[in-house]
Amino acid sequence: MILTDKNCDRSLIIQSVAKVEAACFSDPWTPRALDDLLCASGSVFVCSADNDGNITGYVCGQIAADECELYRIAVSDKYRGKGYAKELMEYFIEECRRNNVRGIFLEVRSSNVPARTLYEKYGFQNIATRKNYYRNPTEDAIIYKYEA
Ligand SMILES: CC(C)(COP(=O)(O)OP(=O)(O)OC[C@H]1O[C@@H](n2cnc3c(N)ncnc32)[C@H](O)[C@@H]1OP(=O)(O)O)[C@@H](O)C(=O)NCCC(=O)NCCS
């Protein structure tokens, strides 16, 4: 099930996603930063949920003209391997198409095999490497592009 701020309370989305962020990333976004993005122009911000309505993960990005940057996709540890990221990615790509996006860009840590496998499964192409781009720990970023 996909939840957005159209069919789910905004503060519940922010609280739940902040918990996913804190559990998944060394540089988690604050509730304030998440709220700003949710309200920003061109924002694509959706959550996945289980049958009981518990938020399991989320994806967010921002459209500008005919391009979109996918900022984050994450699923809580206990819900991984159940297809939630696929549901989120399919919704995200479809939403980009509905908005006439032609290219979706993202960057990811080079060692992040689950995420890179997910992106490549959906046809994202590795187009560049940024050496030592990430900190904590230091690591290359791989840039991917999807032709929508
Ligand atoms: C990447 C992530 C979102 C995948 O979520 P998920 O709900 O477990 O993924 P799904 O069950 O929908 O699997 C979708 C596809 O992702 C890939 N995948 C997921 N987990 C994987 C793993 N451990 N190893 C390799 N590929 C994996 C596979 O291609 C899988 O498709 P398949 O099941 O048909 O083989 C999740 O591991 C996560 O939240 N990681 C931490 C946050 C993160 O690093 N996000 C990316 C950077 S923003």
Short mmCIF file of N, CA and C and ligand atoms in Angstrom, two decimals:
data_model
loop_
_atom_site.label_atom_id
_atom_site.label_comp_id
_atom_site.label_asym_id
_atom_site.label_seq_id
_atom_site.Cartn_x
_atom_site.Cartn_y
_atom_site.Cartn_z
N MET A 1 0.85 -1.18 0.00
CA MET A 1 0.00 0.00 0.00
C MET A 1 0.89 1.25 0.00
N ILE A 2 0.53 2.22 -0.84
CA ILE A 2 1.29 3.46 -0.92
C ILE A 2 0.54 4.57 -0.17
N LEU A 3 1.25 5.27 0.71
CA LEU A 3 0.66 6.39 1.45
C LEU A 3 1.35 7.69 1.03
N THR A 4 0.55 8.74 0.90
CA THR A 4 1.10 10.07 0.63
C THR A 4 0.44 11.03 1.61
N ASP A 5 0.81 12.32 1.55
CA ASP A 5 0.15 13.26 2.45
C ASP A 5 -1.27 13.57 2.02
N LYS A 6 -1.71 12.94 0.89
CA LYS A 6 -3.11 13.09 0.47
C LYS A 6 -4.01 12.08 1.20
N ASN A 7 -3.44 10.90 1.54
CA ASN A 7 -4.29 9.89 2.18
C ASN A 7 -3.79 9.49 3.57
N CYS A 8 -2.82 10.25 4.11
CA CYS A 8 -2.27 9.93 5.42
C CYS A 8 -1.86 11.23 6.12
N ASP A 9 -2.00 11.24 7.44
CA ASP A 9 -1.67 12.42 8.23
C ASP A 9 -0.18 12.78 8.04
N ARG A 10 0.08 14.07 7.77
CA ARG A 10 1.44 14.49 7.45
C ARG A 10 2.41 14.29 8.63
N SER A 11 1.94 14.58 9.84
CA SER A 11 2.87 14.44 10.98
C SER A 11 3.20 12.97 11.24
N LEU A 12 2.25 12.07 10.95
CA LEU A 12 2.54 10.64 11.09
C LEU A 12 3.61 10.22 10.08
N ILE A 13 3.47 10.72 8.85
CA ILE A 13 4.48 10.42 7.82
C ILE A 13 5.85 10.89 8.29
N ILE A 14 5.92 12.14 8.75
CA ILE A 14 7.22 12.71 9.14
C ILE A 14 7.84 11.93 10.30
N GLN A 15 7.03 11.65 11.33
CA GLN A 15 7.55 10.89 12.49
C GLN A 15 8.06 9.51 12.07
N SER A 16 7.27 8.82 11.24
CA SER A 16 7.64 7.45 10.85
C SER A 16 8.88 7.46 9.97
N VAL A 17 8.94 8.40 9.03
CA VAL A 17 10.08 8.44 8.11
C VAL A 17 11.35 8.86 8.87
N ALA A 18 11.22 9.74 9.85
CA ALA A 18 12.40 10.14 10.65
C ALA A 18 12.98 8.91 11.37
N LYS A 19 12.11 8.00 11.80
CA LYS A 19 12.61 6.77 12.46
C LYS A 19 13.33 5.89 11.44
N VAL A 20 12.78 5.77 10.23
CA VAL A 20 13.44 4.98 9.18
C VAL A 20 14.80 5.61 8.87
N GLU A 21 14.84 6.92 8.74
CA GLU A 21 16.09 7.64 8.46
C GLU A 21 17.14 7.35 9.53
N ALA A 22 16.74 7.49 10.80
CA ALA A 22 17.70 7.32 11.91
C ALA A 22 18.26 5.90 11.92
N ALA A 23 17.41 4.92 11.53
CA ALA A 23 17.85 3.53 11.57
C ALA A 23 18.71 3.17 10.35
N CYS A 24 18.56 3.89 9.24
CA CYS A 24 19.19 3.46 7.98
C CYS A 24 20.43 4.25 7.57
N PHE A 25 20.59 5.49 8.05
CA PHE A 25 21.64 6.34 7.50
C PHE A 25 22.54 6.93 8.59
N SER A 26 23.82 7.14 8.24
CA SER A 26 24.76 7.75 9.19
C SER A 26 24.57 9.27 9.23
N ASP A 27 23.83 9.80 8.25
CA ASP A 27 23.53 11.25 8.21
C ASP A 27 22.01 11.45 8.09
N PRO A 28 21.25 10.97 9.09
CA PRO A 28 19.78 11.00 8.94
C PRO A 28 19.23 12.41 8.82
N TRP A 29 18.18 12.53 8.01
CA TRP A 29 17.50 13.82 7.88
C TRP A 29 16.62 14.04 9.11
N THR A 30 16.57 15.28 9.55
CA THR A 30 15.74 15.62 10.71
C THR A 30 14.27 15.70 10.29
N PRO A 31 13.35 15.62 11.27
CA PRO A 31 11.93 15.82 10.93
C PRO A 31 11.70 17.15 10.21
N ARG A 32 12.40 18.19 10.63
CA ARG A 32 12.24 19.51 10.00
C ARG A 32 12.65 19.46 8.51
N ALA A 33 13.79 18.82 8.22
CA ALA A 33 14.27 18.72 6.83
C ALA A 33 13.28 17.90 6.00
N LEU A 34 12.74 16.83 6.61
CA LEU A 34 11.78 15.98 5.89
C LEU A 34 10.51 16.77 5.59
N ASP A 35 10.06 17.54 6.58
CA ASP A 35 8.84 18.33 6.38
C ASP A 35 9.05 19.37 5.28
N ASP A 36 10.22 20.02 5.28
CA ASP A 36 10.52 21.00 4.23
C ASP A 36 10.47 20.35 2.85
N LEU A 37 11.05 19.15 2.75
CA LEU A 37 11.05 18.48 1.45
C LEU A 37 9.63 18.09 1.03
N LEU A 38 8.87 17.57 1.98
CA LEU A 38 7.50 17.15 1.67
C LEU A 38 6.69 18.31 1.09
N CYS A 39 6.96 19.52 1.59
CA CYS A 39 6.19 20.69 1.14
C CYS A 39 6.82 21.39 -0.06
N ALA A 40 8.02 20.99 -0.45
CA ALA A 40 8.74 21.74 -1.49
C ALA A 40 8.10 21.56 -2.86
N SER A 41 8.30 22.56 -3.70
CA SER A 41 7.81 22.49 -5.07
C SER A 41 8.47 21.32 -5.81
N GLY A 42 7.68 20.52 -6.52
CA GLY A 42 8.23 19.40 -7.29
C GLY A 42 8.55 18.17 -6.45
N SER A 43 8.18 18.21 -5.18
CA SER A 43 8.50 17.09 -4.30
C SER A 43 7.73 15.81 -4.69
N VAL A 44 8.45 14.69 -4.68
CA VAL A 44 7.80 13.38 -4.78
C VAL A 44 8.18 12.66 -3.49
N PHE A 45 7.20 12.36 -2.66
CA PHE A 45 7.50 11.86 -1.31
C PHE A 45 6.41 10.88 -0.95
N VAL A 46 6.71 9.60 -0.99
CA VAL A 46 5.68 8.59 -0.72
C VAL A 46 6.22 7.51 0.20
N CYS A 47 5.30 6.92 0.95
CA CYS A 47 5.64 5.85 1.90
C CYS A 47 4.99 4.55 1.45
N SER A 48 5.62 3.46 1.84
CA SER A 48 4.97 2.15 1.71
C SER A 48 4.44 1.77 3.09
N ALA A 49 3.39 0.95 3.09
CA ALA A 49 2.81 0.52 4.37
C ALA A 49 2.35 -0.92 4.26
N ASP A 50 2.32 -1.60 5.42
CA ASP A 50 1.81 -2.97 5.42
C ASP A 50 0.28 -2.95 5.51
N ASN A 51 -0.32 -4.14 5.59
CA ASN A 51 -1.79 -4.21 5.56
C ASN A 51 -2.44 -3.58 6.78
N ASP A 52 -1.66 -3.41 7.87
CA ASP A 52 -2.20 -2.77 9.07
C ASP A 52 -1.96 -1.27 9.06
N GLY A 53 -1.37 -0.76 7.99
CA GLY A 53 -1.13 0.69 7.90
C GLY A 53 0.18 1.14 8.52
N ASN A 54 1.03 0.20 8.98
CA ASN A 54 2.34 0.59 9.52
C ASN A 54 3.26 1.01 8.38
N ILE A 55 3.91 2.16 8.54
CA ILE A 55 4.82 2.63 7.49
C ILE A 55 6.08 1.77 7.50
N THR A 56 6.41 1.23 6.33
CA THR A 56 7.53 0.28 6.22
C THR A 56 8.76 0.90 5.57
N GLY A 57 8.55 1.95 4.76
CA GLY A 57 9.68 2.57 4.07
C GLY A 57 9.22 3.79 3.33
N TYR A 58 10.13 4.41 2.63
CA TYR A 58 9.74 5.60 1.88
C TYR A 58 10.74 5.89 0.77
N VAL A 59 10.29 6.72 -0.17
CA VAL A 59 11.16 7.23 -1.22
C VAL A 59 10.85 8.71 -1.38
N CYS A 60 11.91 9.50 -1.63
CA CYS A 60 11.66 10.92 -1.87
C CYS A 60 12.62 11.45 -2.92
N GLY A 61 12.17 12.49 -3.59
CA GLY A 61 12.98 13.13 -4.60
C GLY A 61 12.32 14.43 -5.00
N GLN A 62 12.91 15.08 -5.99
CA GLN A 62 12.38 16.39 -6.39
C GLN A 62 12.51 16.56 -7.90
N ILE A 63 11.41 17.00 -8.48
CA ILE A 63 11.37 17.25 -9.92
C ILE A 63 11.67 18.71 -10.18
N ALA A 64 12.55 18.96 -11.17
CA ALA A 64 12.79 20.33 -11.65
C ALA A 64 12.82 20.24 -13.17
N ALA A 65 11.87 20.93 -13.81
CA ALA A 65 11.71 20.85 -15.27
C ALA A 65 11.54 19.38 -15.67
N ASP A 66 12.35 18.87 -16.59
CA ASP A 66 12.13 17.49 -17.04
C ASP A 66 13.13 16.51 -16.41
N GLU A 67 13.70 16.91 -15.27
CA GLU A 67 14.61 16.00 -14.56
C GLU A 67 14.13 15.81 -13.12
N CYS A 68 14.51 14.67 -12.56
CA CYS A 68 14.18 14.41 -11.16
C CYS A 68 15.40 13.84 -10.47
N GLU A 69 15.63 14.26 -9.25
CA GLU A 69 16.67 13.62 -8.45
C GLU A 69 16.01 12.79 -7.37
N LEU A 70 16.39 11.51 -7.32
CA LEU A 70 15.90 10.64 -6.26
C LEU A 70 16.89 10.79 -5.10
N TYR A 71 16.41 11.31 -3.97
CA TYR A 71 17.30 11.58 -2.84
C TYR A 71 17.50 10.37 -1.94
N ARG A 72 16.41 9.71 -1.62
CA ARG A 72 16.48 8.62 -0.66
C ARG A 72 15.45 7.55 -1.01
N ILE A 73 15.83 6.30 -0.78
CA ILE A 73 14.84 5.22 -0.71
C ILE A 73 15.30 4.33 0.43
N ALA A 74 14.40 4.00 1.32
CA ALA A 74 14.80 3.19 2.47
C ALA A 74 13.60 2.42 3.00
N VAL A 75 13.91 1.22 3.47
CA VAL A 75 12.89 0.35 4.07
C VAL A 75 13.43 -0.08 5.44
N SER A 76 12.60 -0.04 6.46
CA SER A 76 13.02 -0.46 7.80
C SER A 76 13.52 -1.90 7.76
N ASP A 77 14.55 -2.12 8.56
CA ASP A 77 15.22 -3.42 8.56
C ASP A 77 14.25 -4.61 8.60
N LYS A 78 13.28 -4.55 9.51
CA LYS A 78 12.42 -5.74 9.69
C LYS A 78 11.47 -5.98 8.52
N TYR A 79 11.33 -5.00 7.63
CA TYR A 79 10.43 -5.18 6.47
C TYR A 79 11.18 -5.44 5.17
N ARG A 80 12.52 -5.56 5.25
CA ARG A 80 13.28 -5.73 4.00
C ARG A 80 13.07 -7.10 3.37
N GLY A 81 13.28 -7.15 2.06
CA GLY A 81 13.17 -8.42 1.34
C GLY A 81 11.74 -8.84 1.08
N LYS A 82 10.80 -7.92 1.24
CA LYS A 82 9.37 -8.25 1.06
C LYS A 82 8.76 -7.49 -0.12
N GLY A 83 9.60 -6.79 -0.89
CA GLY A 83 9.09 -6.11 -2.08
C GLY A 83 8.66 -4.67 -1.87
N TYR A 84 8.89 -4.10 -0.67
CA TYR A 84 8.44 -2.72 -0.45
C TYR A 84 9.24 -1.72 -1.30
N ALA A 85 10.55 -1.96 -1.46
CA ALA A 85 11.34 -1.03 -2.28
C ALA A 85 10.88 -1.08 -3.74
N LYS A 86 10.50 -2.28 -4.19
CA LYS A 86 9.99 -2.38 -5.58
C LYS A 86 8.72 -1.56 -5.74
N GLU A 87 7.82 -1.68 -4.75
CA GLU A 87 6.56 -0.93 -4.80
C GLU A 87 6.86 0.58 -4.83
N LEU A 88 7.80 1.01 -3.99
CA LEU A 88 8.15 2.44 -3.93
C LEU A 88 8.79 2.90 -5.24
N MET A 89 9.70 2.09 -5.76
CA MET A 89 10.41 2.49 -6.99
C MET A 89 9.44 2.57 -8.17
N GLU A 90 8.52 1.61 -8.26
CA GLU A 90 7.56 1.63 -9.37
C GLU A 90 6.66 2.87 -9.28
N TYR A 91 6.23 3.19 -8.07
CA TYR A 91 5.40 4.39 -7.90
C TYR A 91 6.19 5.65 -8.27
N PHE A 92 7.43 5.69 -7.82
CA PHE A 92 8.27 6.88 -8.07
C PHE A 92 8.48 7.09 -9.58
N ILE A 93 8.82 6.02 -10.27
CA ILE A 93 9.07 6.13 -11.72
C ILE A 93 7.79 6.56 -12.44
N GLU A 94 6.66 5.97 -12.03
CA GLU A 94 5.38 6.30 -12.66
C GLU A 94 5.02 7.76 -12.42
N GLU A 95 5.26 8.23 -11.19
CA GLU A 95 4.97 9.62 -10.84
C GLU A 95 5.85 10.57 -11.69
N CYS A 96 7.09 10.18 -11.90
CA CYS A 96 7.98 10.99 -12.76
C CYS A 96 7.43 11.04 -14.18
N ARG A 97 7.00 9.89 -14.69
CA ARG A 97 6.45 9.86 -16.06
C ARG A 97 5.21 10.75 -16.17
N ARG A 98 4.35 10.67 -15.14
CA ARG A 98 3.12 11.49 -15.14
C ARG A 98 3.48 12.98 -15.21
N ASN A 99 4.66 13.33 -14.70
CA ASN A 99 5.08 14.74 -14.67
C ASN A 99 6.08 15.07 -15.80
N ASN A 100 6.09 14.22 -16.82
CA ASN A 100 6.91 14.46 -18.02
C ASN A 100 8.41 14.55 -17.75
N VAL A 101 8.84 13.82 -16.72
CA VAL A 101 10.28 13.75 -16.44
C VAL A 101 10.94 12.86 -17.48
N ARG A 102 12.11 13.27 -17.95
CA ARG A 102 12.82 12.47 -18.94
C ARG A 102 14.02 11.75 -18.36
N GLY A 103 14.59 12.30 -17.29
CA GLY A 103 15.75 11.65 -16.67
C GLY A 103 15.66 11.69 -15.15
N ILE A 104 15.89 10.52 -14.52
CA ILE A 104 15.95 10.46 -13.05
C ILE A 104 17.41 10.20 -12.68
N PHE A 105 17.95 11.01 -11.78
CA PHE A 105 19.35 10.88 -11.35
C PHE A 105 19.40 10.52 -9.87
N LEU A 106 20.45 9.81 -9.50
CA LEU A 106 20.67 9.54 -8.08
C LEU A 106 22.14 9.21 -7.87
N GLU A 107 22.56 9.28 -6.60
CA GLU A 107 23.91 8.85 -6.26
C GLU A 107 23.84 7.92 -5.07
N VAL A 108 24.81 6.99 -5.03
CA VAL A 108 24.76 5.96 -4.00
C VAL A 108 26.18 5.55 -3.64
N ARG A 109 26.38 5.14 -2.39
CA ARG A 109 27.68 4.64 -1.97
C ARG A 109 28.05 3.42 -2.81
N SER A 110 29.32 3.35 -3.22
CA SER A 110 29.73 2.26 -4.12
C SER A 110 29.55 0.89 -3.47
N SER A 111 29.64 0.80 -2.14
CA SER A 111 29.53 -0.51 -1.48
C SER A 111 28.08 -0.93 -1.20
N ASN A 112 27.12 -0.09 -1.57
CA ASN A 112 25.73 -0.38 -1.21
C ASN A 112 25.09 -1.33 -2.23
N VAL A 113 25.42 -2.61 -2.07
CA VAL A 113 24.99 -3.62 -3.06
C VAL A 113 23.47 -3.75 -3.13
N PRO A 114 22.73 -3.80 -2.00
CA PRO A 114 21.27 -3.92 -2.14
C PRO A 114 20.68 -2.79 -2.96
N ALA A 115 21.10 -1.53 -2.68
CA ALA A 115 20.53 -0.39 -3.41
C ALA A 115 20.96 -0.42 -4.88
N ARG A 116 22.24 -0.70 -5.12
CA ARG A 116 22.71 -0.70 -6.52
C ARG A 116 22.02 -1.80 -7.33
N THR A 117 21.79 -2.95 -6.69
CA THR A 117 21.09 -4.04 -7.40
C THR A 117 19.65 -3.62 -7.72
N LEU A 118 19.03 -2.95 -6.75
CA LEU A 118 17.66 -2.45 -6.97
C LEU A 118 17.64 -1.48 -8.14
N TYR A 119 18.55 -0.51 -8.16
CA TYR A 119 18.55 0.50 -9.23
C TYR A 119 18.79 -0.16 -10.60
N GLU A 120 19.74 -1.08 -10.61
CA GLU A 120 20.07 -1.71 -11.90
C GLU A 120 18.92 -2.60 -12.37
N LYS A 121 18.22 -3.19 -11.43
CA LYS A 121 17.04 -4.01 -11.79
C LYS A 121 16.01 -3.16 -12.53
N TYR A 122 15.90 -1.90 -12.14
CA TYR A 122 14.91 -1.01 -12.79
C TYR A 122 15.47 -0.27 -14.00
N GLY A 123 16.72 -0.56 -14.38
CA GLY A 123 17.25 0.01 -15.62
C GLY A 123 18.05 1.28 -15.44
N PHE A 124 18.39 1.62 -14.20
CA PHE A 124 19.28 2.78 -14.00
C PHE A 124 20.67 2.41 -14.52
N GLN A 125 21.29 3.37 -15.23
CA GLN A 125 22.62 3.16 -15.81
C GLN A 125 23.66 3.91 -15.00
N ASN A 126 24.77 3.23 -14.72
CA ASN A 126 25.90 3.84 -14.02
C ASN A 126 26.59 4.81 -14.99
N ILE A 127 26.53 6.12 -14.69
CA ILE A 127 27.08 7.09 -15.66
C ILE A 127 28.34 7.79 -15.18
N ALA A 128 28.66 7.72 -13.88
CA ALA A 128 29.88 8.41 -13.41
C ALA A 128 30.20 7.96 -11.99
N THR A 129 31.44 8.25 -11.61
CA THR A 129 31.89 8.00 -10.22
C THR A 129 32.45 9.29 -9.66
N ARG A 130 32.05 9.63 -8.42
CA ARG A 130 32.69 10.77 -7.74
C ARG A 130 33.58 10.19 -6.64
N LYS A 131 34.91 10.35 -6.84
CA LYS A 131 35.87 9.76 -5.92
C LYS A 131 35.74 10.37 -4.52
N ASN A 132 35.74 9.51 -3.53
CA ASN A 132 35.75 9.94 -2.11
C ASN A 132 34.68 10.99 -1.79
N TYR A 133 33.54 10.84 -2.40
CA TYR A 133 32.47 11.83 -2.26
C TYR A 133 31.84 11.79 -0.87
N TYR A 134 31.66 10.58 -0.35
CA TYR A 134 30.98 10.44 0.95
C TYR A 134 31.97 10.50 2.11
N ARG A 135 31.49 10.92 3.26
CA ARG A 135 32.24 10.90 4.51
C ARG A 135 31.53 9.98 5.49
N ASN A 136 32.29 9.54 6.49
CA ASN A 136 31.68 8.82 7.61
C ASN A 136 30.96 7.55 7.20
N PRO A 137 31.63 6.57 6.56
CA PRO A 137 33.02 6.55 6.14
C PRO A 137 33.23 7.12 4.74
N THR A 138 34.49 7.48 4.44
CA THR A 138 34.84 8.00 3.11
C THR A 138 34.63 6.91 2.06
N GLU A 139 33.98 7.30 0.98
CA GLU A 139 33.66 6.30 -0.05
C GLU A 139 33.27 6.99 -1.36
N ASP A 140 33.49 6.31 -2.48
CA ASP A 140 33.07 6.86 -3.78
C ASP A 140 31.55 6.88 -3.88
N ALA A 141 31.06 7.84 -4.66
CA ALA A 141 29.63 7.85 -5.04
C ALA A 141 29.52 7.37 -6.48
N ILE A 142 28.55 6.52 -6.72
CA ILE A 142 28.23 6.10 -8.09
C ILE A 142 26.98 6.88 -8.50
N ILE A 143 27.06 7.51 -9.68
CA ILE A 143 25.92 8.29 -10.18
C ILE A 143 25.16 7.42 -11.19
N TYR A 144 23.86 7.36 -10.99
CA TYR A 144 23.01 6.59 -11.90
C TYR A 144 22.00 7.52 -12.58
N LYS A 145 21.67 7.12 -13.81
CA LYS A 145 20.61 7.85 -14.54
C LYS A 145 19.61 6.85 -15.11
N TYR A 146 18.34 7.22 -15.02
CA TYR A 146 17.27 6.42 -15.61
C TYR A 146 16.59 7.27 -16.67
N GLU A 147 16.45 6.72 -17.88
CA GLU A 147 15.75 7.43 -18.94
C GLU A 147 14.27 7.09 -18.83
N ALA A 148 13.47 8.06 -18.41
CA ALA A 148 12.05 7.79 -18.14
C ALA A 148 11.22 7.76 -19.42
C1 LIG B 1 17.90 -0.91 -0.69
C2 LIG B 1 16.62 -1.17 0.10
C3 LIG B 1 15.73 0.07 0.01
C4 LIG B 1 15.88 -2.37 -0.51
O1 LIG B 1 14.62 -2.50 0.16
P1 LIG B 1 13.78 -3.89 0.19
O2 LIG B 1 12.37 -3.55 0.53
O3 LIG B 1 14.47 -4.87 1.05
O4 LIG B 1 13.86 -4.35 -1.33
P2 LIG B 1 12.84 -5.34 -2.09
O5 LIG B 1 12.46 -6.46 -1.18
O6 LIG B 1 11.72 -4.55 -2.68
O7 LIG B 1 13.78 -5.89 -3.24
C5 LIG B 1 13.86 -5.19 -4.48
C6 LIG B 1 15.12 -5.54 -5.22
O8 LIG B 1 16.24 -4.91 -4.58
C7 LIG B 1 17.40 -5.74 -4.71
N1 LIG B 1 17.82 -6.14 -3.37
C8 LIG B 1 17.16 -5.92 -2.21
N2 LIG B 1 17.89 -6.38 -1.17
C9 LIG B 1 19.03 -6.89 -1.69
C10 LIG B 1 20.19 -7.49 -1.12
N3 LIG B 1 20.32 -7.66 0.21
N4 LIG B 1 21.20 -7.86 -1.96
C11 LIG B 1 21.11 -7.66 -3.29
N5 LIG B 1 20.01 -7.10 -3.89
C12 LIG B 1 18.99 -6.72 -3.09
C13 LIG B 1 16.97 -6.93 -5.55
O9 LIG B 1 17.15 -6.58 -6.91
C14 LIG B 1 15.47 -7.00 -5.25
O10 LIG B 1 14.73 -7.62 -6.27
P3 LIG B 1 14.48 -9.24 -6.23
O11 LIG B 1 13.85 -9.53 -4.89
O12 LIG B 1 13.53 -9.46 -7.37
O13 LIG B 1 15.82 -9.87 -6.38
C15 LIG B 1 16.93 -1.52 1.59
O14 LIG B 1 17.96 -2.50 1.63
C16 LIG B 1 17.36 -0.33 2.45
O15 LIG B 1 16.51 0.39 3.01
N6 LIG B 1 18.65 -0.11 2.60
C17 LIG B 1 19.14 0.99 3.51
C18 LIG B 1 18.88 2.36 2.93
C19 LIG B 1 19.69 2.60 1.67
O16 LIG B 1 20.86 2.27 1.60
N7 LIG B 1 19.04 3.20 0.65
C20 LIG B 1 19.67 3.51 -0.62
C21 LIG B 1 20.43 4.78 -0.62
S1 LIG B 1 19.36 6.20 -0.45
#
